[in-house]
Short mmCIF file of C-alpha atoms in Angstrom, two decimals:
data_model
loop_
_atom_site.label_atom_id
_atom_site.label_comp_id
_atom_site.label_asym_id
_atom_site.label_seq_id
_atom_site.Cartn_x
_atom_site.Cartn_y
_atom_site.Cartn_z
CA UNK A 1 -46.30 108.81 -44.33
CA UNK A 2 -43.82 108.55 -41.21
CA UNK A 3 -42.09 111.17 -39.70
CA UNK A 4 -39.38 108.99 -38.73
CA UNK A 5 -35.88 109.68 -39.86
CA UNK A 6 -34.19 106.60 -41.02
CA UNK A 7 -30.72 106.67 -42.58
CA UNK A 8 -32.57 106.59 -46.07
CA UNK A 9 -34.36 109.25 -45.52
CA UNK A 10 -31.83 111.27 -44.17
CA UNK A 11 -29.73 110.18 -47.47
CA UNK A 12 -32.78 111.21 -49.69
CA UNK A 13 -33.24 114.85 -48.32
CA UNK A 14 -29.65 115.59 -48.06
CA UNK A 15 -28.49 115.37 -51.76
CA UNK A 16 -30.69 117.51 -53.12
CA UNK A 17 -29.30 120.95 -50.98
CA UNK A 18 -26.21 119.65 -51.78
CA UNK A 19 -27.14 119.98 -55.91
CA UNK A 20 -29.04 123.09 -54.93
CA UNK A 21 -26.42 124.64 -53.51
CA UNK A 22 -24.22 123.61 -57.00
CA UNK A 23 -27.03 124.79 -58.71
CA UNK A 24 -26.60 128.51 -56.92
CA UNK A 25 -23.05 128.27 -58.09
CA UNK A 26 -24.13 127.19 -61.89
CA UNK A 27 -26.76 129.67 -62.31
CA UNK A 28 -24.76 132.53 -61.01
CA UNK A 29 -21.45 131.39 -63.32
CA UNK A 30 -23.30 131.22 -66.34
CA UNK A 31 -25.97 134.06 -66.19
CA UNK A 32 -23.97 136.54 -68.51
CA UNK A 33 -24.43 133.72 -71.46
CA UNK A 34 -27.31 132.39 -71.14
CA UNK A 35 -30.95 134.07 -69.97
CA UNK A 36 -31.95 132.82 -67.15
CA UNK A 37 -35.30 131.47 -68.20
CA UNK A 38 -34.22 130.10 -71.37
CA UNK A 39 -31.82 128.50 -68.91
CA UNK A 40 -34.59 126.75 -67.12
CA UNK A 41 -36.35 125.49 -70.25
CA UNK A 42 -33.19 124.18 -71.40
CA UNK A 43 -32.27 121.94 -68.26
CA UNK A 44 -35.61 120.44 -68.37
CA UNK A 45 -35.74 119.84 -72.12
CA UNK A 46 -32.45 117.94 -71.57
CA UNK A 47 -34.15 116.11 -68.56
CA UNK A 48 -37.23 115.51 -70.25
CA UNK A 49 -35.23 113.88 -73.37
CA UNK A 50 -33.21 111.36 -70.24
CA UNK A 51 -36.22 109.73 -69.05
CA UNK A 52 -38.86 109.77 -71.20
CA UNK A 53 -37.48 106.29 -72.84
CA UNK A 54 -37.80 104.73 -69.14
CA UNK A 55 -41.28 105.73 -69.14
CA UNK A 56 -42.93 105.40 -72.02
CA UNK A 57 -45.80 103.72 -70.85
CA UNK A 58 -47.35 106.89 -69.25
CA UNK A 59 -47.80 108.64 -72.67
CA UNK A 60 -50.52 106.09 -73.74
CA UNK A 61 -53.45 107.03 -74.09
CA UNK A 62 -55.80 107.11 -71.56
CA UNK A 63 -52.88 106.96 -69.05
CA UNK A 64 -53.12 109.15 -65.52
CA UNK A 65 -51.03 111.65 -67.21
CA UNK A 66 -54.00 113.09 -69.25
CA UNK A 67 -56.45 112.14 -66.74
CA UNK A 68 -55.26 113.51 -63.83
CA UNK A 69 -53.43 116.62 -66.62
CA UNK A 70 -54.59 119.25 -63.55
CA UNK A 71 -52.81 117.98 -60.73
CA UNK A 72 -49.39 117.64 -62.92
CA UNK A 73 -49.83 120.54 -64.50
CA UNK A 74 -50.06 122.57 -61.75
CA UNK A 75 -47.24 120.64 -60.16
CA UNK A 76 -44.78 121.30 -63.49
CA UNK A 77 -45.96 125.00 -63.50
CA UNK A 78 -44.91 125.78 -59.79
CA UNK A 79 -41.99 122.80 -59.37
CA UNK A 80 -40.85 123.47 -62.84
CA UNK A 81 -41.90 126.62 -64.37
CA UNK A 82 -41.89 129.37 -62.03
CA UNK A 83 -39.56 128.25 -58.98
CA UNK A 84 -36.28 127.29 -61.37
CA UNK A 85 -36.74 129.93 -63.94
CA UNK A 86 -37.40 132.58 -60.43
CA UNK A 87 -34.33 131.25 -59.22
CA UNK A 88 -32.20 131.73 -61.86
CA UNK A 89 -33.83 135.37 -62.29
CA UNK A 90 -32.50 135.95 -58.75
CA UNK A 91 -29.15 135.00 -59.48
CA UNK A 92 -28.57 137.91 -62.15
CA UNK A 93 -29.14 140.53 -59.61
CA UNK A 94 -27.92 138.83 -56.35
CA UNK A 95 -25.68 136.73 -55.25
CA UNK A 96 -25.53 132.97 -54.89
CA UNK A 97 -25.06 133.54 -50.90
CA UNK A 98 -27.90 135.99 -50.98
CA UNK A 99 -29.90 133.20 -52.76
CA UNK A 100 -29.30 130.61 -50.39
CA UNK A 101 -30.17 133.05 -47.03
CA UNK A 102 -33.76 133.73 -48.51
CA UNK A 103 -33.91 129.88 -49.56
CA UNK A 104 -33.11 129.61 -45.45
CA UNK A 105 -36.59 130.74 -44.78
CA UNK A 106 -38.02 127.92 -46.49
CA UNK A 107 -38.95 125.84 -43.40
CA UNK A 108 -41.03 128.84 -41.97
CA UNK A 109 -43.29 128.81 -45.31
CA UNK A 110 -43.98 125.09 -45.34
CA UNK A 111 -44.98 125.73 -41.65
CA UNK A 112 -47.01 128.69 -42.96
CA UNK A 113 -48.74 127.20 -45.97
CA UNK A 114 -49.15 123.81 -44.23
CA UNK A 115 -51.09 125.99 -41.31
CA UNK A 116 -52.81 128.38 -43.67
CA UNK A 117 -53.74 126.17 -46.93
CA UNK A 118 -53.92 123.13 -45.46
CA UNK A 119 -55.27 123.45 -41.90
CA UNK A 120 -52.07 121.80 -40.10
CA UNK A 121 -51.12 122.62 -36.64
CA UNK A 122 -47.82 124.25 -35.87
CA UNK A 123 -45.98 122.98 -32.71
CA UNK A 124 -44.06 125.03 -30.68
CA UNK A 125 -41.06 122.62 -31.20
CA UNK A 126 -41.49 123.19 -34.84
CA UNK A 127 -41.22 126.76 -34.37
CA UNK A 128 -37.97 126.26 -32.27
CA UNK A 129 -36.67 124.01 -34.97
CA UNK A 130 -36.83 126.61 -37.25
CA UNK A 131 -35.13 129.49 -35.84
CA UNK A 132 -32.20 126.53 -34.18
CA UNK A 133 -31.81 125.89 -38.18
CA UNK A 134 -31.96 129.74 -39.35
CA UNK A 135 -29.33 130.60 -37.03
CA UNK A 136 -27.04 128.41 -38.15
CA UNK A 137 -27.88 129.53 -41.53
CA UNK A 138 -26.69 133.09 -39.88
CA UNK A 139 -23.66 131.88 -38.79
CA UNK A 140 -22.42 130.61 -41.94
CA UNK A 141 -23.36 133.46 -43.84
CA UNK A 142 -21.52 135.93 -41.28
CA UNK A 143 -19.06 133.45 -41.56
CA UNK A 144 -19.06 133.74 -37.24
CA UNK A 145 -18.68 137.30 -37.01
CA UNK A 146 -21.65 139.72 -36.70
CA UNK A 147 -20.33 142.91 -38.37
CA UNK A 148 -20.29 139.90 -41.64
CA UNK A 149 -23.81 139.69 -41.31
CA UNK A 150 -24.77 143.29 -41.03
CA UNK A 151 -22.55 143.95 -44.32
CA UNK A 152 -24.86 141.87 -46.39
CA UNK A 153 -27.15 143.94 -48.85
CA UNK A 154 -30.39 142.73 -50.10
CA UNK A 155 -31.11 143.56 -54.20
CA UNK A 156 -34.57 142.85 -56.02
CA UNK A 157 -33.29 139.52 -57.03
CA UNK A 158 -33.79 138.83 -53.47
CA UNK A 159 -37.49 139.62 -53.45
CA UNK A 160 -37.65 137.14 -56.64
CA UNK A 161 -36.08 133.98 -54.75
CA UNK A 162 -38.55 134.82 -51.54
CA UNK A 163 -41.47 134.78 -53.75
CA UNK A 164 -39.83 131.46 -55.17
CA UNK A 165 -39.36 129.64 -51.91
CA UNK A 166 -42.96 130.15 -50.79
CA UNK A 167 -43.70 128.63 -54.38
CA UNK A 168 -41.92 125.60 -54.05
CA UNK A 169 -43.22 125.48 -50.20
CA UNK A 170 -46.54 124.69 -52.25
CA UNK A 171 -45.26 122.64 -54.43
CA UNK A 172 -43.79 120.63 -51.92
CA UNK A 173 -47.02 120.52 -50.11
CA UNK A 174 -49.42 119.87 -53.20
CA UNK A 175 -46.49 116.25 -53.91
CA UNK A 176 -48.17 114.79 -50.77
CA UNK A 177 -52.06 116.05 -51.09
CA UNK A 178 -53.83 113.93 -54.07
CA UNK A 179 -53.76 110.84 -56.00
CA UNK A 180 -51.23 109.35 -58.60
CA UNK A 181 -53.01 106.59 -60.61
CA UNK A 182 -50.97 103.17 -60.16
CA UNK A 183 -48.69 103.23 -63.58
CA UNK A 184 -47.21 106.48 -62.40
CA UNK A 185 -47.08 105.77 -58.89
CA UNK A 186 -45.26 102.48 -59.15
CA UNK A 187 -42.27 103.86 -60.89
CA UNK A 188 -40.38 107.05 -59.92
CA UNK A 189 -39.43 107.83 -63.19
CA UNK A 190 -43.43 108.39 -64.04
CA UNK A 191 -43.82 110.16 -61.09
CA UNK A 192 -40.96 112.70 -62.22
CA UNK A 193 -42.26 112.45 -65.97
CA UNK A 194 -45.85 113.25 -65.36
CA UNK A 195 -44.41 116.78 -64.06
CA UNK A 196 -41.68 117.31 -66.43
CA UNK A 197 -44.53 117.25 -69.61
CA UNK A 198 -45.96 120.17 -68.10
CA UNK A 199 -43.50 121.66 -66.87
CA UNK A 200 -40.82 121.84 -69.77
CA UNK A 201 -44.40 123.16 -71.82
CA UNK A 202 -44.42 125.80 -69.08
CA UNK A 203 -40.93 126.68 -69.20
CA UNK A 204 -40.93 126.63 -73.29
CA UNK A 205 -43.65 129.30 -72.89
CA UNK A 206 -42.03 131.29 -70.68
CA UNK A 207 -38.77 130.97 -72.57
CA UNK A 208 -40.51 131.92 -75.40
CA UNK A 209 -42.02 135.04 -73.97
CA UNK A 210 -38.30 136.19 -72.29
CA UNK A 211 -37.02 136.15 -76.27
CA UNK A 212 -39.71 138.87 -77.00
CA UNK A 213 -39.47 141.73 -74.16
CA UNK A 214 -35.82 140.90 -73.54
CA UNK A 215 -34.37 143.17 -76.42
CA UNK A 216 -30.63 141.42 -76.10
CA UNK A 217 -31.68 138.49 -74.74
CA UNK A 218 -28.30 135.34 -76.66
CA UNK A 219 -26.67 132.74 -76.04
CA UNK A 220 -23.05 132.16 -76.04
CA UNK A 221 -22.37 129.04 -76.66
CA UNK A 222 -19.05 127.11 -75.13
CA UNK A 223 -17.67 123.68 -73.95
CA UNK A 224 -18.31 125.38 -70.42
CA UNK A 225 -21.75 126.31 -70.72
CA UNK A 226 -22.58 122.82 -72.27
CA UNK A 227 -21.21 120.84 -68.95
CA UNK A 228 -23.11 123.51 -66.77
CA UNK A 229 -26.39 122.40 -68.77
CA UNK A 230 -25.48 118.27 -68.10
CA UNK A 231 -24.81 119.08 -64.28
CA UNK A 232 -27.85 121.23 -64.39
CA UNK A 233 -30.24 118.85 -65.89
CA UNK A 234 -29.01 115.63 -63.94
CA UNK A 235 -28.25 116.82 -60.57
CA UNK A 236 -29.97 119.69 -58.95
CA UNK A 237 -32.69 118.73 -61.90
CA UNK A 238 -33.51 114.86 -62.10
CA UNK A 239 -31.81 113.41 -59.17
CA UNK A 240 -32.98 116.22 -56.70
CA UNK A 241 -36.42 115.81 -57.54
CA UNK A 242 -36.71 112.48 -57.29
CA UNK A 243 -34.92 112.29 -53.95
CA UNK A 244 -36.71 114.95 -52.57
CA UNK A 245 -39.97 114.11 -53.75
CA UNK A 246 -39.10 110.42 -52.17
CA UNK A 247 -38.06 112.57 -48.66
CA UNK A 248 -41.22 114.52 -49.10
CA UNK A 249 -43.38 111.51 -49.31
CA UNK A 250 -42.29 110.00 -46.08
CA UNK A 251 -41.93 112.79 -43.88
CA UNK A 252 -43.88 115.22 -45.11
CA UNK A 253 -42.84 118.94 -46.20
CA UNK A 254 -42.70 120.45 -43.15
CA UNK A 255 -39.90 118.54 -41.93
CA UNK A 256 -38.06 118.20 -45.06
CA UNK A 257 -38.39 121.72 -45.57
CA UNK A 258 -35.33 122.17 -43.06
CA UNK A 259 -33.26 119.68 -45.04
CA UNK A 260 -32.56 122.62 -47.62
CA UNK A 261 -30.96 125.11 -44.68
CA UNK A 262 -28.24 122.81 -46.01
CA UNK A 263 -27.45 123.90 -49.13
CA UNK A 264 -25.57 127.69 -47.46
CA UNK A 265 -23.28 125.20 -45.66
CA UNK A 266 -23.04 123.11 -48.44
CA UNK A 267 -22.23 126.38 -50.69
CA UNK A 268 -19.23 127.21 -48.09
CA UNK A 269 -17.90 124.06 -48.18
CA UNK A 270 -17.42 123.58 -51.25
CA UNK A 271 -15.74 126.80 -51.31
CA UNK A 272 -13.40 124.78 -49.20
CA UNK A 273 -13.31 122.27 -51.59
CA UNK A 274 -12.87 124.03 -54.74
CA UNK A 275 -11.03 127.74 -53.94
CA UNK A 276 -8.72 126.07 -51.53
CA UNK A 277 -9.87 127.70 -47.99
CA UNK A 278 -9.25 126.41 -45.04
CA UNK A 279 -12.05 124.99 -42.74
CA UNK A 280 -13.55 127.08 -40.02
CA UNK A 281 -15.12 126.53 -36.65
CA UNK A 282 -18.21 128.33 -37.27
CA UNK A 283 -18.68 125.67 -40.18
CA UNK A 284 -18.73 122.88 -37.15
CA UNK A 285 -20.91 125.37 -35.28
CA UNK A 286 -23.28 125.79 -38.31
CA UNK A 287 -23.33 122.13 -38.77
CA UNK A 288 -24.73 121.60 -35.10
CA UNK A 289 -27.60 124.39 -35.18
CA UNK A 290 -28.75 123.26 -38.40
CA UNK A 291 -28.77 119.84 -38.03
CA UNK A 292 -29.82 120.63 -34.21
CA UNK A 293 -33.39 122.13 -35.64
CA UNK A 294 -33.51 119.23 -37.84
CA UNK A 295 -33.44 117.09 -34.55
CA UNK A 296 -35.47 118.89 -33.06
CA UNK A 297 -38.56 119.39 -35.37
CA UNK A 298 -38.65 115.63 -36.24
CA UNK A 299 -39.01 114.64 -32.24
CA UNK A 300 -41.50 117.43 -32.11
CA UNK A 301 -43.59 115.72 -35.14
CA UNK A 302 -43.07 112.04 -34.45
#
């Protein structure tokens, strides 16, 4: 592992905020027709279905994906269980932006969990990094102006994504700390598969349990809701896993961890994109702090 940033890497842990931060959009569009865990069950199903005929080879038997069934299990269970089917949770009670301002603290838990679970050493640069990032989280979110930010309003769907990003903090931690047997490790598509076994099982459970306490738990089924399940399940799903499991791998969490206080400016932008409004200077500004603490922690670590 190097914490160098090459243009590849950079590449590989930009894309997946930028599917996140679709994903927000997705999740929050959809959550009157479809329950939100049921909605995570069904993206992986559908991703699940995509790649298992490029790696068939790790369902043999004997393969690492039943001898090493702990490690990927408890990597589909926090990666793929809990943190997407959270996440959607949030987004029935808050607000995609609110979503993506808890997500913001993400670099702060993979400092914390890295320091507390895994005995690494927090650097004061990393610290800075962070809170250089965070603000320009801040300044998206207040869109530049402070009254903005005091306006926002935090619901218990908040609460639900915080306890999700520390989640996937671990999970991103755990992708780096044991072994992957050779036929998984060699192709990406293993490496992806050996989690998604486990974790559409988990989510299939969990699905299973919303249908019986939710009393009017349906699903309305549309054109519309059908696309948002393909986007779903190939973007923020199989290609942002991969990428950022590839990021993860050669940087290390901590440092990719501030890749995803991309996704608010990522949201905003494509508000731009999409709802026709007009680009702002605290976008620029936001662009410059976050990618500033990015800067910043990777000197700090190299």
């Amino acid at each position: 592992m190097s914490h160098k940033l090459t243009p590849t890497t950079v590449l590989l842990l930009v894309i997946p905020p930028l599917l996140w931060a679709g994903n927000a959009v997705v999740g929050r569009a959809v959550h009157d027709v479809v329950p939100p865990v049921t909605l995570n069950f069904l993206r992986w199903a559908i991703a699940l279905v995509i790649l298992a005929p490029f790696g068939r080879v790790i369902f043999r038997k004997g393969s690492g994906l039943w001898k090493h069934r702990r490690r990927y299990a408890l990597l589909g269970l926090l990666g793929i269980g809990l943190y997407n089917s959270m996440q959607y949770m949030a987004l029935h009670t808050s607000t995609a932006v609110n979503v993506t301002l808890v997500g913001a603290s993400m670099p702060v838990w993979m400092l914390v969990i890295g320091a507390l679970v895994f005995g690494t050493r927090v650097k004061a640069w990393q610290i800075a990094g962070a809170v250089l990032s965070l603000v320009g989280v801040l300044v998206v979110l207040s869109h530049g102006e402070w009254s903005q930010l005091m306006s926002l309003r935090f619901v218990p769907g908040d609460v639900i994504q915080l306890i999700a990003t520390i989640i996937w903090a671990l999970y991103s931690w755990l992708l780096i700390k044991g072994h992957d047997p050779a036929e998984i490790r060699s192709n990406w598509v293993g490496v992806l598969l050996a989690q998604l076994v486990y974790g559409v099982a988990w989510s299939g459970a969990m699905a299973g349990g919303e249908w019986l306490v939710v009393p009017d738990a349906h699903i309305t089924w549309s054109w519309g809701l059908g696309v948002a399940l393909i986007y779903v399940a190939i973007g923020p799903a199989i290609v942002a896993l991969r990428c950022w499991g590839a990021g993860v791998q050669r940087v290390g969490p901590t440092l990719a961890g501030f890749f995803a206080n991309l996704s608010p400016l990522f949201a905003a932008l494509m508000s731009v994109a999409f709802l026709g409004e007009s680009p702002q200077f605290y976008h620029a500004l936001a662009f410059v702090l976050i990618v500033g603490g990015i800067v910043v922690s990777s000197r700090s670590s190299a």
